[in-house]
CSV table of C-alpha atoms in Angstrom, one decimal:
chain,number,residue,atom,x,y,z
V,4,MET,CA,-72.0,87.7,-118.1
V,5,LYS,CA,-68.9,85.5,-118.2
V,6,LEU,CA,-65.2,86.2,-118.1
V,7,VAL,CA,-62.9,83.7,-119.7
V,8,ASN,CA,-59.1,84.0,-119.3
V,9,TYR,CA,-59.7,87.7,-118.8
V,10,ASN,CA,-56.7,90.1,-118.3
V,11,LEU,CA,-56.7,93.8,-117.8
V,12,LYS,CA,-53.6,96.1,-118.1
V,13,VAL,CA,-53.7,99.9,-117.9
V,14,GLY,CA,-50.4,101.5,-119.0
V,15,ASN,CA,-47.6,99.3,-117.5
V,16,LYS,CA,-49.7,98.1,-114.6
V,17,THR,CA,-51.5,94.7,-114.7
V,18,LEU,CA,-54.8,95.2,-112.7
V,19,LEU,CA,-56.5,91.8,-113.3
V,20,GLU,CA,-55.0,88.5,-114.4
V,21,ASN,CA,-56.4,85.3,-115.7
V,22,ILE,CA,-60.0,85.8,-114.4
V,23,ASN,CA,-62.5,83.0,-115.1
V,24,LEU,CA,-65.8,84.0,-113.5
V,25,SER,CA,-69.6,84.3,-114.2
V,26,PHE,CA,-71.9,87.0,-112.9
V,27,LYS,CA,-75.5,85.7,-112.6
V,28,SER,CA,-78.7,87.4,-113.6
V,29,ASN,CA,-81.6,88.2,-111.2
V,30,VAL,CA,-79.1,88.9,-108.5
V,31,ILE,CA,-77.2,92.0,-107.5
V,32,ASN,CA,-73.4,91.3,-107.8
V,33,HIS,CA,-71.5,93.5,-105.5
V,34,ILE,CA,-67.8,94.2,-106.1
V,35,LEU,CA,-65.6,95.7,-103.4
V,36,GLY,CA,-61.9,96.4,-103.2
V,37,SER,CA,-59.3,99.0,-102.2
V,38,ASN,CA,-58.6,102.1,-104.2
V,39,GLY,CA,-56.4,101.3,-107.2
V,40,ALA,CA,-57.4,97.7,-107.3
V,41,GLY,CA,-59.0,98.1,-110.8
V,42,LYS,CA,-62.7,98.2,-110.1
V,43,SER,CA,-63.6,101.2,-112.3
V,44,SER,CA,-61.2,100.1,-115.0
V,45,PHE,CA,-62.9,96.7,-115.0
V,46,ALA,CA,-66.3,98.3,-115.4
V,47,LYS,CA,-65.1,100.4,-118.3
V,48,SER,CA,-63.6,97.3,-120.0
V,49,CYS,CA,-67.0,95.5,-119.8
V,50,VAL,CA,-68.7,98.3,-121.9
V,51,GLY,CA,-65.8,98.6,-124.4
V,52,MET,CA,-64.2,101.7,-123.0
V,53,LEU,CA,-60.9,99.9,-122.2
V,54,LYS,CA,-59.1,97.2,-124.0
V,55,TYR,CA,-58.6,93.8,-122.4
V,56,GLU,CA,-57.3,90.3,-123.2
V,57,GLY,CA,-59.3,87.2,-123.1
V,58,LYS,CA,-63.1,87.1,-123.5
V,59,ILE,CA,-66.2,88.6,-122.0
V,60,SER,CA,-69.4,87.0,-123.2
V,61,GLY,CA,-73.0,88.1,-122.5
V,62,ASN,CA,-72.1,91.8,-122.3
V,63,SER,CA,-73.7,92.9,-125.5
V,64,GLY,CA,-75.4,96.3,-124.9
V,65,ALA,CA,-74.0,96.6,-121.4
V,66,ILE,CA,-74.4,100.0,-119.8
V,67,LEU,CA,-72.2,101.8,-117.2
V,68,ILE,CA,-73.8,104.3,-114.8
V,69,GLY,CA,-71.7,106.3,-112.5
V,70,SER,CA,-72.3,109.0,-110.0
V,71,GLY,CA,-72.1,112.0,-112.4
V,72,SER,CA,-74.9,113.3,-114.6
V,73,ASN,CA,-75.3,112.4,-118.3
V,74,VAL,CA,-78.6,114.0,-119.0
V,75,PRO,CA,-78.8,117.6,-120.3
V,76,SER,CA,-79.4,119.9,-117.3
V,77,GLU,CA,-81.8,122.2,-119.1
V,78,PHE,CA,-84.3,119.4,-119.7
V,79,THR,CA,-87.4,119.0,-117.5
V,80,ILE,CA,-88.8,115.7,-116.5
V,81,ASP,CA,-91.6,116.1,-119.0
V,82,ASP,CA,-89.0,116.9,-121.8
V,83,LEU,CA,-87.1,113.7,-121.1
V,84,LEU,CA,-90.3,111.6,-120.7
V,85,GLU,CA,-91.6,112.8,-124.1
V,86,LEU,CA,-88.2,112.0,-125.8
V,87,LEU,CA,-87.9,108.6,-124.3
V,88,LYS,CA,-91.5,107.6,-125.2
V,89,LYS,CA,-90.6,108.4,-128.8
V,90,ARG,CA,-87.5,106.3,-128.8
V,91,PHE,CA,-88.6,103.3,-126.7
V,92,GLU,CA,-91.8,101.5,-125.8
V,93,PRO,CA,-94.0,104.0,-124.0
V,94,GLN,CA,-95.5,101.5,-121.6
V,95,LYS,CA,-92.0,100.4,-120.4
V,96,VAL,CA,-90.9,104.1,-120.0
V,97,LYS,CA,-94.0,104.8,-118.0
V,98,GLY,CA,-93.5,101.7,-115.8
V,99,LEU,CA,-89.9,102.8,-115.0
V,100,TYR,CA,-91.1,106.4,-114.3
V,101,ASP,CA,-93.6,105.1,-111.8
V,102,LEU,CA,-91.2,102.6,-110.2
V,103,LEU,CA,-88.7,105.4,-109.7
V,104,LYS,CA,-91.5,107.5,-108.0
V,105,LEU,CA,-90.8,110.3,-110.4
V,106,ASN,CA,-94.5,110.8,-110.6
V,107,THR,CA,-94.2,112.5,-107.2
V,108,VAL,CA,-91.9,115.3,-108.7
V,109,SER,CA,-93.1,118.2,-110.8
V,110,GLY,CA,-92.8,117.5,-114.5
V,111,LYS,CA,-91.7,121.1,-115.0
V,112,LEU,CA,-88.7,120.8,-112.8
V,113,GLN,CA,-85.4,121.3,-114.7
V,114,ILE,CA,-82.8,118.6,-114.1
V,115,LYS,CA,-80.2,121.2,-113.0
V,116,LYS,CA,-82.5,122.2,-110.1
V,117,MET,CA,-83.0,118.6,-108.8
V,118,SER,CA,-81.4,117.0,-105.8
V,119,ASP,CA,-78.6,114.5,-106.4
V,120,GLY,CA,-81.0,111.6,-105.7
V,121,GLN,CA,-83.5,112.9,-108.2
V,122,LYS,CA,-80.8,113.3,-110.8
V,123,GLN,CA,-79.8,109.7,-110.3
V,124,LYS,CA,-83.4,108.6,-110.8
V,125,ILE,CA,-83.5,110.6,-114.0
V,126,LYS,CA,-80.4,108.9,-115.2
V,127,LEU,CA,-81.9,105.5,-114.5
V,128,LEU,CA,-85.0,106.4,-116.4
V,129,ALA,CA,-82.9,107.4,-119.4
V,130,PHE,CA,-80.6,104.4,-119.4
V,131,LEU,CA,-83.0,101.7,-118.4
V,132,SER,CA,-85.7,102.6,-120.9
V,133,GLU,CA,-83.5,100.8,-123.5
V,134,ASP,CA,-84.0,97.6,-121.4
V,135,PRO,CA,-80.3,96.6,-121.1
V,136,LYS,CA,-79.4,93.1,-120.1
V,137,VAL,CA,-76.2,94.1,-118.2
V,138,ILE,CA,-76.2,97.1,-115.9
V,139,ILE,CA,-72.9,98.1,-114.2
V,140,LEU,CA,-73.2,100.7,-111.4
V,141,ASP,CA,-70.0,102.5,-110.4
V,142,GLU,CA,-70.2,104.2,-107.0
V,143,PHE,CA,-73.8,105.0,-107.9
V,144,THR,CA,-74.9,105.9,-104.3
V,145,ASN,CA,-71.8,107.9,-103.7
V,146,ALA,CA,-72.6,111.2,-101.8
V,147,LEU,CA,-76.4,110.6,-101.7
V,148,ASP,CA,-78.3,111.3,-98.5
V,149,LYS,CA,-79.8,108.3,-96.7
V,150,ASN,CA,-83.4,108.8,-97.9
V,151,SER,CA,-82.3,109.1,-101.6
V,152,ALA,CA,-80.1,106.0,-101.2
V,153,LEU,CA,-83.0,104.0,-99.6
V,154,ASP,CA,-85.2,105.0,-102.6
V,155,LEU,CA,-82.7,103.6,-105.0
V,156,TYR,CA,-82.1,100.4,-103.0
V,157,HIS,CA,-85.8,99.8,-103.1
V,158,PHE,CA,-85.9,100.5,-106.9
V,159,PHE,CA,-83.1,98.1,-107.7
V,160,ASN,CA,-84.5,95.3,-105.5
V,161,GLU,CA,-87.8,95.6,-107.3
V,162,TYR,CA,-86.3,96.1,-110.8
V,163,ASN,CA,-84.1,93.0,-110.2
V,164,LYS,CA,-87.2,90.8,-109.5
V,165,MET,CA,-89.0,92.1,-112.6
V,166,HIS,CA,-86.2,91.8,-115.2
V,167,ASP,CA,-83.8,89.1,-116.4
V,168,VAL,CA,-80.8,91.3,-116.0
V,169,VAL,CA,-77.2,91.1,-114.7
V,170,ILE,CA,-76.6,93.9,-112.2
V,171,ILE,CA,-73.0,94.6,-111.1
V,172,ASN,CA,-72.6,97.1,-108.3
V,173,ILE,CA,-69.1,98.5,-107.8
V,174,THR,CA,-69.1,100.3,-104.5
V,175,HIS,CA,-67.4,101.5,-101.4
V,176,ASN,CA,-70.7,102.1,-99.6
V,177,LEU,CA,-71.3,99.2,-97.2
V,178,SER,CA,-75.0,100.3,-96.9
V,179,ASP,CA,-75.4,99.0,-100.5
V,180,LEU,CA,-74.7,95.5,-99.1
V,181,GLU,CA,-77.0,96.0,-96.2
V,182,TYR,CA,-80.1,97.0,-98.2
V,183,MET,CA,-79.5,95.0,-101.5
V,184,GLU,CA,-79.0,91.3,-100.9
V,185,GLY,CA,-76.9,89.6,-103.5
V,186,LYS,CA,-73.6,87.9,-104.3
V,187,TYR,CA,-70.3,89.4,-103.2
V,188,TYR,CA,-66.9,89.7,-104.9
V,189,TYR,CA,-63.6,91.1,-103.8
V,190,ILE,CA,-60.9,92.5,-106.0
V,191,CYS,CA,-57.4,92.1,-104.6
V,192,ASN,CA,-54.0,90.9,-105.8
V,193,ARG,CA,-55.0,91.1,-109.5
V,194,SER,CA,-57.9,88.7,-108.9
V,195,ILE,CA,-61.7,88.8,-108.5
V,196,THR,CA,-62.8,86.3,-105.8
V,197,GLU,CA,-66.4,85.4,-104.9
V,198,VAL,CA,-67.0,85.7,-101.1
V,199,GLU,CA,-69.7,83.6,-99.5
V,200,THR,CA,-71.2,86.0,-97.0
V,201,LYS,CA,-71.8,89.7,-96.5
V,202,GLU,CA,-70.0,89.6,-93.2
V,203,GLU,CA,-66.9,88.1,-94.7
V,204,ILE,CA,-66.6,90.6,-97.5
V,205,ILE,CA,-67.2,93.5,-95.1
V,206,ASN,CA,-64.4,92.1,-92.9
V,207,LEU,CA,-62.0,91.8,-95.9
V,208,TYR,CA,-62.9,95.3,-97.0
V,209,VAL,CA,-62.4,96.9,-93.6
V,210,ARG,CA,-59.1,95.1,-93.1
V,211,GLY,CA,-58.0,96.1,-96.6
V,212,GLU,CA,-56.6,92.6,-97.4
């Protein structure tokens, strides 16, 4: 996914200005920055939820997955699995289902009775069955317990190896960087800058520069 002369303004505030940048596939692109820097607004613009100036290429069919739930709470896992297999290629849906380890959870369990980690897995099953080429995660591991987060880190590391996909991970959770190797970007002063190392971006984030 490529940004060319990209500018983002929300209300009277310019959040990002004259950005020229490419996010690579088959790597997890982590974006960090202070509150109010424009991370979530940037994510929304990439999927057409906010207007911007300039050009974004390679984002056709991009999806945005946040920390909240988007799947009907009355559904069971079996309900959702049946629905997805009718809409998408059944073998791909089953492959995702297994990779997410949902086969270890009762198919009769309603989504509203699941843990936060299980709900995030259900959301991934629903969204990724469509086989998107750009996946934007916005605080996806926010408020998850450590074991649930570790499950998702393992999933994304494996999924990234298996699919030609651009993954952009917007996060405040430094554990994301520890368990998912990738490229690192920092939003500050209306710019998105690539940072060479994990240690460097953590230092920038902690100092809030």
